[in-house]
PDB file of C-alpha atoms in Angstrom:
ATOM      1  CA  MET A   1    -118.372  -1.873  57.218  1.00 52.00           C
ATOM      2  CA  SER A   2    -120.905  -3.445  59.487  1.00 48.00           C
ATOM      3  CA  THR A   3    -123.863  -1.667  61.076  1.00 48.00           C
ATOM      4  CA  PRO A   4    -125.639  -2.701  64.239  1.00 48.00           C
ATOM      5  CA  SER A   5    -128.672  -4.795  63.464  1.00 45.00           C
ATOM      6  CA  SER A   6    -132.112  -3.620  64.548  1.00 42.00           C
ATOM      7  CA  PRO A   7    -133.897  -5.568  67.249  1.00 44.00           C
ATOM      8  CA  THR A   8    -136.271  -8.135  65.809  1.00 44.00           C
ATOM      9  CA  ALA A   9    -139.911  -7.892  66.858  1.00 44.00           C
ATOM     10  CA  SER A  10    -142.415 -10.704  66.945  1.00 43.00           C
ATOM     11  CA  ILE A  11    -145.421  -9.404  65.031  1.00 48.00           C
ATOM     12  CA  GLY A  12    -148.920 -10.269  66.264  1.00 47.00           C
ATOM     13  CA  PRO A  13    -152.103 -10.715  64.222  1.00 48.00           C
ATOM     14  CA  GLY A  14    -152.999  -7.038  64.574  1.00 50.00           C
ATOM     15  CA  GLY A  15    -149.528  -5.865  63.502  1.00 51.00           C
ATOM     16  CA  GLU A  16    -148.320  -5.259  67.086  1.00 51.00           C
ATOM     17  CA  ASP A  17    -145.130  -6.769  68.386  1.00 58.00           C
ATOM     18  CA  LYS A  18    -145.393  -9.440  71.073  1.00 59.00           C
ATOM     19  CA  ALA A  19    -143.974  -7.201  73.828  1.00 64.00           C
ATOM     20  CA  ALA A  20    -146.590  -4.527  73.058  1.00 62.00           C
ATOM     21  CA  GLN A  21    -149.356  -7.156  73.110  1.00 60.00           C
ATOM     22  CA  GLU A  22    -148.208  -8.451  76.499  1.00 62.00           C
ATOM     23  CA  GLU A  23    -147.950  -4.915  77.903  1.00 64.00           C
ATOM     24  CA  ALA A  24    -151.451  -4.093  76.633  1.00 59.00           C
ATOM     25  CA  MET A  25    -152.790  -7.292  78.240  1.00 57.00           C
ATOM     26  CA  ARG A  26    -151.188  -6.336  81.597  1.00 60.00           C
ATOM     27  CA  GLU A  27    -152.675  -2.825  81.345  1.00 61.00           C
ATOM     28  CA  ARG A  28    -156.165  -4.214  80.584  1.00 56.00           C
ATOM     29  CA  ALA A  29    -155.917  -6.598  83.542  1.00 53.00           C
ATOM     30  CA  ALA A  30    -154.812  -3.782  85.863  1.00 56.00           C
ATOM     31  CA  ALA A  31    -157.661  -1.571  84.654  1.00 57.00           C
ATOM     32  CA  ALA A  32    -160.361  -4.277  84.889  1.00 52.00           C
ATOM     33  CA  PRO A  33    -163.463  -3.331  86.878  1.00 51.00           C
ATOM     34  CA  THR A  34    -163.540  -4.184  90.555  1.00 52.00           C
ATOM     35  CA  GLY A  35    -166.201  -6.438  91.988  1.00 50.00           C
ATOM     36  CA  ASP A  36    -166.720 -10.111  91.384  1.00 44.00           C
ATOM     37  CA  PRO A  37    -168.422 -10.918  88.094  1.00 42.00           C
ATOM     38  CA  VAL A  38    -171.636 -12.793  88.763  1.00 37.00           C
ATOM     39  CA  SER A  39    -170.755 -15.411  86.184  1.00 36.00           C
ATOM     40  CA  PRO A  40    -168.382 -15.930  83.266  1.00 37.00           C
ATOM     41  CA  ARG A  41    -171.288 -16.113  80.841  1.00 46.00           C
ATOM     42  CA  PRO A  42    -172.843 -13.026  79.226  1.00 55.00           C
ATOM     43  CA  TYR A  43    -175.356 -11.006  81.239  1.00 63.00           C
ATOM     44  CA  ASP A  44    -178.726 -12.731  81.262  1.00 69.00           C
ATOM     45  CA  PRO A  45    -181.645 -10.601  82.491  1.00 66.00           C
ATOM     46  CA  ALA A  46    -183.485 -13.847  83.302  1.00 74.00           C
ATOM     47  CA  ASP A  47    -180.813 -14.747  85.912  1.00 74.00           C
ATOM     48  CA  LYS A  48    -182.560 -15.142  89.297  1.00 74.00           C
ATOM     49  CA  ASP A  49    -180.082 -12.781  91.001  1.00 71.00           C
ATOM     50  CA  PHE A  50    -181.259  -9.966  88.729  1.00 74.00           C
ATOM     51  CA  GLN A  51    -185.038 -10.313  89.040  1.00 79.00           C
ATOM     52  CA  ASP A  52    -186.023  -8.067  91.922  1.00 82.00           C
ATOM     53  CA  PRO A  53    -184.641  -4.546  91.541  1.00 91.00           C
ATOM     54  CA  ILE A  54    -184.892  -2.528  94.738  1.00 94.00           C
ATOM     55  CA  LEU A  55    -183.275   0.655  93.456  1.00 95.00           C
ATOM     56  CA  THR A  56    -182.428   2.245  90.110  1.00 95.00           C
ATOM     57  CA  LYS A  57    -180.492   5.474  89.825  1.00 97.00           C
ATOM     58  CA  GLY A  58    -179.165   6.576  86.436  1.00 96.00           C
ATOM     59  CA  ASP A  59    -177.351   3.653  84.822  1.00 96.00           C
ATOM     60  CA  VAL A  60    -177.148   1.650  88.085  1.00 97.00           C
ATOM     61  CA  THR A  61    -179.689  -0.930  89.272  1.00 95.00           C
ATOM     62  CA  VAL A  62    -179.418  -2.646  92.664  1.00 96.00           C
ATOM     63  CA  TYR A  63    -181.226  -5.945  93.223  1.00 94.00           C
ATOM     64  CA  THR A  64    -182.438  -7.751  96.336  1.00 94.00           C
ATOM     65  CA  PRO A  65    -179.394  -8.554  98.484  1.00 95.00           C
ATOM     66  CA  THR A  66    -178.613 -11.878 100.109  1.00 94.00           C
ATOM     67  CA  VAL A  67    -177.697 -11.808 103.798  1.00 96.00           C
ATOM     68  CA  SER A  68    -175.397 -14.410 105.363  1.00 95.00           C
ATOM     69  CA  ASN A  69    -173.211 -14.629 108.450  1.00 93.00           C
ATOM     70  CA  SER A  70    -170.283 -13.344 106.399  1.00 91.00           C
ATOM     71  CA  GLY A  71    -171.952 -10.215 104.977  1.00 96.00           C
ATOM     72  CA  VAL A  72    -174.497  -8.699 102.623  1.00 96.00           C
ATOM     73  CA  THR A  73    -174.129  -9.756  98.981  1.00 95.00           C
ATOM     74  CA  VAL A  74    -175.531  -7.110  96.643  1.00 96.00           C
ATOM     75  CA  PRO A  75    -176.218  -7.889  92.948  1.00 94.00           C
ATOM     76  CA  VAL A  76    -175.770  -4.781  90.790  1.00 95.00           C
ATOM     77  CA  THR A  77    -175.905  -3.985  87.089  1.00 94.00           C
ATOM     78  CA  VAL A  78    -174.499  -0.973  85.322  1.00 95.00           C
ATOM     79  CA  LEU A  79    -176.211  -0.344  81.967  1.00 94.00           C
ATOM     80  CA  ASN A  80    -174.613   2.247  79.715  1.00 95.00           C
ATOM     81  CA  ARG A  81    -177.633   4.157  78.438  1.00 94.00           C
ATOM     82  CA  GLY A  82    -175.416   6.639  76.568  1.00 94.00           C
ATOM     83  CA  LYS A  83    -174.318   6.777  72.941  1.00 94.00           C
ATOM     84  CA  LYS A  84    -170.577   6.343  73.637  1.00 94.00           C
ATOM     85  CA  ALA A  85    -168.429   3.920  75.645  1.00 95.00           C
ATOM     86  CA  ALA A  86    -167.919   5.151  79.192  1.00 95.00           C
ATOM     87  CA  PHE A  87    -165.867   4.634  82.331  1.00 95.00           C
ATOM     88  CA  TYR A  88    -167.738   4.322  85.628  1.00 96.00           C
ATOM     89  CA  ASP A  89    -166.968   4.853  89.297  1.00 96.00           C
ATOM     90  CA  VAL A  90    -169.953   3.828  91.413  1.00 97.00           C
ATOM     91  CA  THR A  91    -170.195   3.793  95.197  1.00 97.00           C
ATOM     92  CA  LEU A  92    -173.040   2.112  97.077  1.00 98.00           C
ATOM     93  CA  LYS A  93    -173.642   2.578 100.814  1.00 98.00           C
ATOM     94  CA  VAL A  94    -174.890  -0.352 102.901  1.00 97.00           C
ATOM     95  CA  THR A  95    -176.106   0.353 106.437  1.00 97.00           C
ATOM     96  CA  GLY A  96    -178.017  -1.408 109.160  1.00 97.00           C
ATOM     97  CA  PRO A  97    -178.717  -1.517 112.889  1.00 95.00           C
ATOM     98  CA  GLY A  98    -175.840  -1.916 115.305  1.00 94.00           C
ATOM     99  CA  GLY A  99    -173.624   0.502 113.396  1.00 96.00           C
ATOM    100  CA  PHE A 100    -173.175  -1.550 110.204  1.00 97.00           C
ATOM    101  CA  ASP A 101    -171.965   1.039 107.674  1.00 97.00           C
ATOM    102  CA  THR A 102    -169.792   0.359 104.651  1.00 97.00           C
ATOM    103  CA  ASP A 103    -169.241   1.472 101.065  1.00 97.00           C
ATOM    104  CA  LEU A 104    -169.037  -0.798  98.026  1.00 97.00           C
ATOM    105  CA  ASP A 105    -167.161   0.400  94.949  1.00 97.00           C
ATOM    106  CA  ILE A 106    -167.501  -0.561  91.298  1.00 96.00           C
ATOM    107  CA  ARG A 107    -164.879   0.714  88.866  1.00 95.00           C
ATOM    108  CA  ILE A 108    -165.230   0.024  85.138  1.00 93.00           C
ATOM    109  CA  ARG A 109    -162.177   0.876  83.031  1.00 90.00           C
ATOM    110  CA  GLY A 110    -160.352  -1.075  80.314  1.00 87.00           C
ATOM    111  CA  ALA A 111    -162.161  -0.292  77.077  1.00 87.00           C
ATOM    112  CA  GLY A 112    -165.062   1.165  79.059  1.00 90.00           C
ATOM    113  CA  LEU A 113    -168.644  -0.034  78.924  1.00 93.00           C
ATOM    114  CA  SER A 114    -170.091   0.084  75.406  1.00 93.00           C
ATOM    115  CA  PRO A 115    -173.451   1.749  74.682  1.00 94.00           C
ATOM    116  CA  ASN A 116    -176.393  -0.498  75.667  1.00 93.00           C
ATOM    117  CA  ALA A 117    -174.000  -2.976  77.326  1.00 93.00           C
ATOM    118  CA  THR A 118    -174.617  -4.201  80.867  1.00 92.00           C
ATOM    119  CA  TRP A 119    -171.959  -4.986  83.484  1.00 93.00           C
ATOM    120  CA  PRO A 120    -173.362  -7.394  86.125  1.00 93.00           C
ATOM    121  CA  THR A 121    -171.509  -7.847  89.381  1.00 93.00           C
ATOM    122  CA  GLU A 122    -172.022  -8.984  92.970  1.00 93.00           C
ATOM    123  CA  LEU A 123    -170.332  -7.194  95.834  1.00 95.00           C
ATOM    124  CA  THR A 124    -170.230  -8.348  99.449  1.00 96.00           C
ATOM    125  CA  ALA A 125    -170.502  -5.749 102.204  1.00 96.00           C
ATOM    126  CA  THR A 126    -168.791  -6.467 105.500  1.00 96.00           C
ATOM    127  CA  ASP A 127    -168.141  -4.278 108.527  1.00 96.00           C
ATOM    128  CA  PRO A 128    -165.854  -6.127 110.964  1.00 94.00           C
ATOM    129  CA  GLY A 129    -167.091  -6.085 114.526  1.00 94.00           C
ATOM    130  CA  LYS A 130    -170.614  -5.021 113.529  1.00 96.00           C
ATOM    131  CA  PRO A 131    -173.596  -7.369 113.219  1.00 96.00           C
ATOM    132  CA  VAL A 132    -174.700  -8.191 109.676  1.00 96.00           C
ATOM    133  CA  PRO A 133    -178.129  -6.553 109.224  1.00 97.00           C
ATOM    134  CA  ALA A 134    -181.085  -8.820 108.435  1.00 96.00           C
ATOM    135  CA  GLU A 135    -182.645  -5.985 106.409  1.00 96.00           C
ATOM    136  CA  PRO A 136    -179.831  -3.787 105.095  1.00 97.00           C
ATOM    137  CA  VAL A 137    -180.470  -0.324 103.695  1.00 97.00           C
ATOM    138  CA  ILE A 138    -178.718   0.207 100.361  1.00 97.00           C
ATOM    139  CA  SER A 139    -178.314   3.542  98.600  1.00 97.00           C
ATOM    140  CA  VAL A 140    -176.345   4.855  95.624  1.00 97.00           C
ATOM    141  CA  LYS A 141    -173.809   7.290  97.039  1.00 97.00           C
ATOM    142  CA  LYS A 142    -172.012   8.211  93.804  1.00 97.00           C
ATOM    143  CA  ILE A 143    -172.173   7.598  90.049  1.00 97.00           C
ATOM    144  CA  ASP A 144    -169.293   9.103  88.114  1.00 97.00           C
ATOM    145  CA  LYS A 145    -169.647   8.397  84.377  1.00 96.00           C
ATOM    146  CA  ARG A 146    -167.002   9.687  81.965  1.00 95.00           C
ATOM    147  CA  PRO A 147    -166.545   9.130  78.235  1.00 91.00           C
ATOM    148  CA  TYR A 148    -164.097   6.371  77.281  1.00 83.00           C
ATOM    149  CA  GLY A 149    -160.535   7.653  77.138  1.00 72.00           C
ATOM    150  CA  THR A 150    -160.879  10.226  79.922  1.00 68.00           C
ATOM    151  CA  ASP A 151    -159.263   8.865  83.034  1.00 61.00           C
TER     152      ASP A 151
END
């Protein structure tokens, strides 16, 4: 009497099957924080983009923006000052003369941001049809910090 054979799984180094590893990788990619990382190297507080903070609120620090014809580029760091990994939803507001008014969002998910870890990013504010302000006004509109695992 023959019995149906079980499907064979490809086991990964952590004991997971290959399909589960690939699914986990897709989920991590989908949950990755928004914003463009400043660089692929680890955060370096000596980096010139992160030398002149103009605003700190909670775990968020905003640095001197760069203005170009295409928009306002705002360097930002999120530093988890807590004792546990955390998810973040941060919204910055960028305004200026001529009606320039836009929000920039940072979303940190995946495994969350570990305690004492810093997430550097640069976001570019644009407001189509409005002039790019030479001296933009930047404020922190929202910081939503939740413990890792609470989505």
